[in-house]
Amino acid sequence: MMNNGKTYPPVSEPAIRVVNLTRVYHLAGEDVHALTDVSLEIMPRQMTAIVGRSGSGKTTMLNLIAGLDDPTAGEVWVLGQQMKTLDEAARLALRRDKLGFVFQSFGLLPLLTAEENVGIPLRMRNVSRKERDERVAEALDWVGLTKRSHHRPYELSGGEQQRVAVARALASHPEVILADEPTGQLDSQTGRRLLDLMRRLVTERNITIVIVSHDPQVMQEADVVHELRDGKLLETRLKGQPVLAR
Ligand code: ADP
Ligand code: MG
């Protein structure tokens, strides 16, 4: 596709690209090699899993993608922008406007109702009261929790709390949702239901999902699985196919 010497990008650019990513922590005079020379691409509107045992570098990778941490070496590109070119304000704006987060521990504020928890990111963005109410109601409806809108986290099951967290991410209309061990505190059946919900985020809302996890159910559900071992990319697998690379 050459035209006057210009090359055009392929139709579908990766949503996220990490290139030769290395992160070394310095702890009490020792170097901890959390990630070593990892390169991978995450395509839009897919569910991608980054898997590996505890300590393999998964959370480090997610923090680098979110711009919450800086690599020792290598590059991180998110939605066409290179993270190291963004200052703190620009990273904050990227996280607020384009990314959603779901954590193992749900991350809900205990004194607030489901509805209030879902509305927090919208408050921080000064979304008008009317629009906020609409988006919160829509997100809670989408995760099937309209009837629990006025419940506080302790009045909800683990699975319901995680669905509130998904609704909170969804209400910001993100392009990408980053989830760190989202099924880690759920029994397998509840975890299964959460993954079904995550799958619907891809198919119905066109959201790119990145899950880091060591849950076999996540590995089974994901379209692409990148496996880390000791901070290195061991292999990449496509759903239903044997090893793709490495
Ligand atoms: P995972 O999420 O796969 O369990 P992490 O990314 O949390 O793995 O950690 C990878 C490695 O880096 C581990 O050996 C961990 O102890 C180490 N590590 C993580 N965060 C820090 C930190 N802030 N300081 C020092 N070492 C860290
Ligand atoms: Mg972790």
Coordinates of C-alpha atoms and ligand atoms in Angstrom, one line a residue:
M1 CA 0.0 0.0 0.0
M2 CA 2.5 2.6 -1.1
N3 CA 1.3 6.0 -2.2
N4 CA 3.8 8.8 -2.8
G5 CA 6.2 7.1 -0.5
K6 CA 3.7 7.0 2.4
T7 CA 2.8 3.8 4.1
Y8 CA -0.6 3.4 5.6
P9 CA -1.1 1.5 8.9
P10 CA -2.9 -1.8 8.7
V11 CA -6.7 -1.7 9.1
S12 CA -6.5 -3.0 12.7
E13 CA -3.7 -1.5 14.8
P14 CA -3.0 -3.1 18.1
A15 CA -4.7 -1.4 21.0
I16 CA -1.7 -2.0 23.1
R17 CA 1.9 -2.8 22.2
V18 CA 4.8 -3.4 24.5
V19 CA 8.3 -3.6 22.9
N20 CA 11.3 -5.1 24.6
L21 CA 9.8 -4.3 28.0
T22 CA 12.0 -4.7 31.0
R23 CA 11.3 -3.7 34.6
V24 CA 13.9 -4.2 37.3
Y25 CA 13.0 -3.3 40.8
H26 CA 15.8 -2.4 43.2
L27 CA 14.9 -3.7 46.6
A28 CA 17.3 -3.6 49.6
G29 CA 20.4 -3.6 47.4
E30 CA 19.1 -6.4 45.2
D31 CA 17.8 -6.4 41.6
V32 CA 14.4 -8.0 41.0
H33 CA 13.9 -8.8 37.4
A34 CA 10.1 -8.5 37.2
L35 CA 9.9 -8.3 33.4
T36 CA 12.7 -9.1 30.9
D37 CA 12.5 -8.1 27.3
V38 CA 8.9 -8.8 26.7
S39 CA 7.3 -7.8 23.4
L40 CA 3.6 -8.4 22.6
E41 CA 0.6 -6.9 20.9
I42 CA -2.9 -6.7 22.1
M43 CA -5.5 -6.4 19.4
P44 CA -8.7 -4.3 19.8
R45 CA -12.0 -5.9 20.6
Q46 CA -10.5 -9.2 21.8
M47 CA -10.2 -10.8 25.2
T48 CA -6.5 -11.2 25.9
A49 CA -5.1 -13.0 28.9
I50 CA -1.7 -12.6 30.3
V51 CA -1.1 -15.6 32.5
G52 CA 1.6 -17.0 34.7
R53 CA 2.3 -18.1 38.2
S54 CA 2.4 -15.7 41.1
G55 CA 5.5 -13.5 40.8
S56 CA 5.8 -13.9 37.0
G57 CA 5.4 -10.2 36.4
K58 CA 1.7 -9.9 35.5
T59 CA 0.8 -7.0 37.8
T60 CA 4.0 -5.2 36.8
M61 CA 2.9 -5.5 33.2
L62 CA -0.5 -4.1 33.9
N63 CA 0.9 -1.2 35.9
L64 CA 3.3 -0.4 33.0
I65 CA 0.4 -0.5 30.5
A66 CA -1.7 1.8 32.7
G67 CA 1.2 4.3 33.1
L68 CA 1.3 3.8 36.8
D69 CA 4.9 2.7 36.6
D70 CA 7.8 3.3 34.2
P71 CA 9.8 0.6 32.5
T72 CA 13.6 0.2 33.1
A73 CA 13.8 -0.3 29.3
G74 CA 11.5 -0.7 26.4
E75 CA 8.3 0.9 25.2
V76 CA 4.6 0.8 26.0
W77 CA 2.1 2.1 23.4
V78 CA -1.5 2.4 24.4
L79 CA -4.2 3.4 21.9
G80 CA -1.5 4.9 19.6
Q81 CA 0.3 6.9 22.2
Q82 CA 3.7 6.1 23.7
M83 CA 3.5 6.2 27.5
K84 CA 6.9 7.8 28.0
T85 CA 5.9 10.8 25.9
L86 CA 2.9 11.5 28.2
D87 CA 3.3 13.6 31.4
E88 CA 1.4 12.8 34.6
A89 CA -1.7 14.9 33.5
A90 CA -1.9 13.2 30.1
R91 CA -1.6 9.7 31.7
L92 CA -4.3 10.6 34.2
A93 CA -6.5 11.7 31.3
L94 CA -5.8 8.6 29.3
R95 CA -6.7 6.4 32.3
R96 CA -9.8 8.4 33.1
D97 CA -11.2 8.7 29.5
K98 CA -10.0 5.5 27.8
L99 CA -9.2 2.8 30.4
G100 CA -11.3 0.9 32.9
F101 CA -10.0 -1.1 35.8
V102 CA -11.2 -4.2 37.6
F103 CA -9.3 -5.7 40.6
Q104 CA -9.2 -9.0 42.4
S105 CA -10.4 -7.2 45.6
F106 CA -13.2 -5.4 43.8
G107 CA -12.0 -2.0 45.1
L108 CA -15.4 -0.7 46.1
L109 CA -15.8 1.9 48.8
P110 CA -17.6 0.2 51.7
L111 CA -19.8 3.0 52.9
L112 CA -21.2 3.8 49.4
T113 CA -24.1 2.1 47.7
A114 CA -23.6 0.2 44.4
E115 CA -25.0 3.2 42.6
E116 CA -22.7 5.6 44.3
N117 CA -19.6 3.4 43.7
V118 CA -20.4 3.2 40.0
G119 CA -20.8 7.0 39.9
I120 CA -17.5 7.9 41.5
P121 CA -15.3 8.1 38.3
L122 CA -18.0 10.1 36.6
R123 CA -18.1 12.6 39.5
M124 CA -14.3 12.9 39.2
R125 CA -14.8 13.9 35.6
N126 CA -17.5 16.4 36.4
V127 CA -20.1 14.6 34.3
S128 CA -23.5 16.3 34.9
R129 CA -25.8 14.9 37.5
K130 CA -28.4 13.9 34.9
E131 CA -25.9 12.2 32.6
R132 CA -24.2 10.5 35.5
D133 CA -27.5 9.1 36.8
E134 CA -28.3 7.8 33.3
R135 CA -25.0 6.1 32.8
V136 CA -24.9 4.6 36.3
A137 CA -28.4 3.2 35.8
E138 CA -27.5 1.8 32.4
A139 CA -24.3 0.2 33.6
L140 CA -26.0 -1.4 36.6
D141 CA -28.7 -2.7 34.3
W142 CA -26.2 -4.1 31.9
V143 CA -24.5 -6.1 34.7
G144 CA -28.0 -7.2 35.9
L145 CA -27.8 -5.4 39.3
T146 CA -30.5 -2.7 39.0
K147 CA -32.3 -4.3 42.0
R148 CA -29.1 -4.0 44.1
S149 CA -28.5 -0.3 43.3
H150 CA -29.0 0.8 46.9
H151 CA -27.0 -2.0 48.5
R152 CA -23.7 -1.4 50.1
P153 CA -20.8 -3.8 49.3
Y154 CA -21.3 -5.9 52.5
E155 CA -24.9 -6.5 51.5
L156 CA -23.7 -8.0 48.2
S157 CA -22.1 -11.4 47.3
G158 CA -18.5 -11.5 46.0
G159 CA -19.8 -12.0 42.5
E160 CA -22.2 -9.1 42.8
Q161 CA -19.5 -6.9 44.1
Q162 CA -17.3 -7.7 41.1
R163 CA -20.2 -7.0 38.8
V164 CA -20.5 -3.6 40.5
A165 CA -16.8 -3.1 39.8
V166 CA -17.4 -4.0 36.1
A167 CA -20.4 -1.5 36.0
R168 CA -18.1 1.2 37.4
A169 CA -15.5 0.5 34.7
L170 CA -18.2 0.4 32.0
A171 CA -19.9 3.7 33.1
S172 CA -16.9 5.6 31.9
H173 CA -17.3 4.1 28.4
P174 CA -13.7 2.9 28.2
E175 CA -12.0 1.5 25.1
V176 CA -9.9 -0.9 27.2
I177 CA -10.6 -2.7 30.5
L178 CA -7.6 -3.9 32.4
A179 CA -8.4 -6.6 35.0
D180 CA -6.0 -7.9 37.6
E181 CA -7.0 -11.4 38.7
P182 CA -10.8 -10.5 38.5
T183 CA -11.9 -14.0 39.3
G184 CA -9.3 -14.5 42.1
Q185 CA -11.8 -14.2 44.9
L186 CA -14.7 -15.9 43.2
D187 CA -15.7 -19.6 43.2
S188 CA -15.4 -21.2 39.8
Q189 CA -19.1 -20.9 38.9
T190 CA -19.2 -17.2 39.9
G191 CA -15.9 -16.7 38.1
R192 CA -17.5 -18.3 35.0
R193 CA -20.4 -15.9 35.1
L194 CA -18.0 -13.0 35.4
L195 CA -16.1 -14.2 32.4
D196 CA -19.3 -14.4 30.4
L197 CA -19.9 -10.8 31.3
M198 CA -16.4 -9.8 30.2
R199 CA -17.0 -11.6 27.0
R200 CA -20.2 -9.6 26.4
L201 CA -18.1 -6.4 27.0
V202 CA -16.2 -7.5 23.9
T203 CA -19.0 -8.6 21.7
E204 CA -21.7 -6.1 22.7
R205 CA -19.7 -3.0 23.7
N206 CA -16.6 -3.4 21.5
I207 CA -14.3 -3.1 24.5
T208 CA -10.8 -4.5 24.5
I209 CA -10.3 -6.7 27.5
V210 CA -6.9 -7.5 29.1
I211 CA -7.0 -9.9 32.0
V212 CA -4.0 -10.9 34.0
S213 CA -4.7 -14.1 35.9
H214 CA -3.6 -17.6 36.8
D215 CA -7.2 -18.9 36.6
P216 CA -7.5 -21.8 34.1
Q217 CA -11.0 -20.6 33.2
V218 CA -9.5 -17.3 32.0
M219 CA -7.0 -19.1 29.9
Q220 CA -9.8 -21.1 28.3
E221 CA -12.0 -18.1 27.6
A222 CA -9.5 -15.7 26.2
D223 CA -9.0 -15.2 22.5
V224 CA -5.2 -14.9 23.0
V225 CA -3.1 -16.1 25.9
H226 CA 0.4 -14.7 26.6
E227 CA 2.1 -16.8 29.2
L228 CA 4.8 -15.3 31.3
R229 CA 7.4 -17.2 33.3
D230 CA 9.9 -15.5 35.6
G231 CA 9.2 -12.2 33.8
K232 CA 9.8 -13.5 30.3
L233 CA 7.3 -14.3 27.6
L234 CA 7.2 -18.0 27.4
E235 CA 4.6 -18.5 24.7
T236 CA 1.5 -17.0 22.9
R237 CA -1.5 -19.2 22.2
L238 CA -4.6 -18.5 20.2
K239 CA -8.0 -19.9 21.4
G240 CA -8.4 -23.5 20.3
Q241 CA -5.0 -23.6 18.7
P242 CA -1.6 -24.9 19.8
V243 CA 1.4 -22.7 20.5
L244 CA 1.6 -19.7 18.1
A245 CA 5.0 -18.3 18.9
R246 CA 8.1 -18.9 21.0
Ligands
ADP1 P1 2.4 -11.3 39.6 O1 1.4 -10.2 39.4 O2 2.6 -12.2 38.3 O3 2.2 -12.1 40.8 P2 4.3 -9.1 40.1 O4 4.3 -8.3 38.8 O5 3.5 -8.6 41.2 O6 3.9 -10.6 39.7 O7 5.8 -9.3 40.6 C1 6.9 -9.8 39.8 C2 8.1 -9.8 40.6 O8 8.5 -8.5 41.0 C3 8.0 -10.5 41.9 O9 9.2 -11.2 42.2 C4 7.7 -9.5 42.9 O10 8.2 -9.8 44.2 C5 8.5 -8.3 42.4 N1 8.0 -7.0 42.7 C6 6.8 -6.5 42.4 N2 6.6 -5.3 42.8 C7 7.7 -4.9 43.4 C8 8.2 -3.7 44.0 N3 7.4 -2.6 44.1 N4 9.4 -3.7 44.5 C9 10.2 -4.8 44.4 N5 9.9 -6.0 43.9 C10 8.6 -6.0 43.3
MG2 MG -0.3 -9.8 40.5

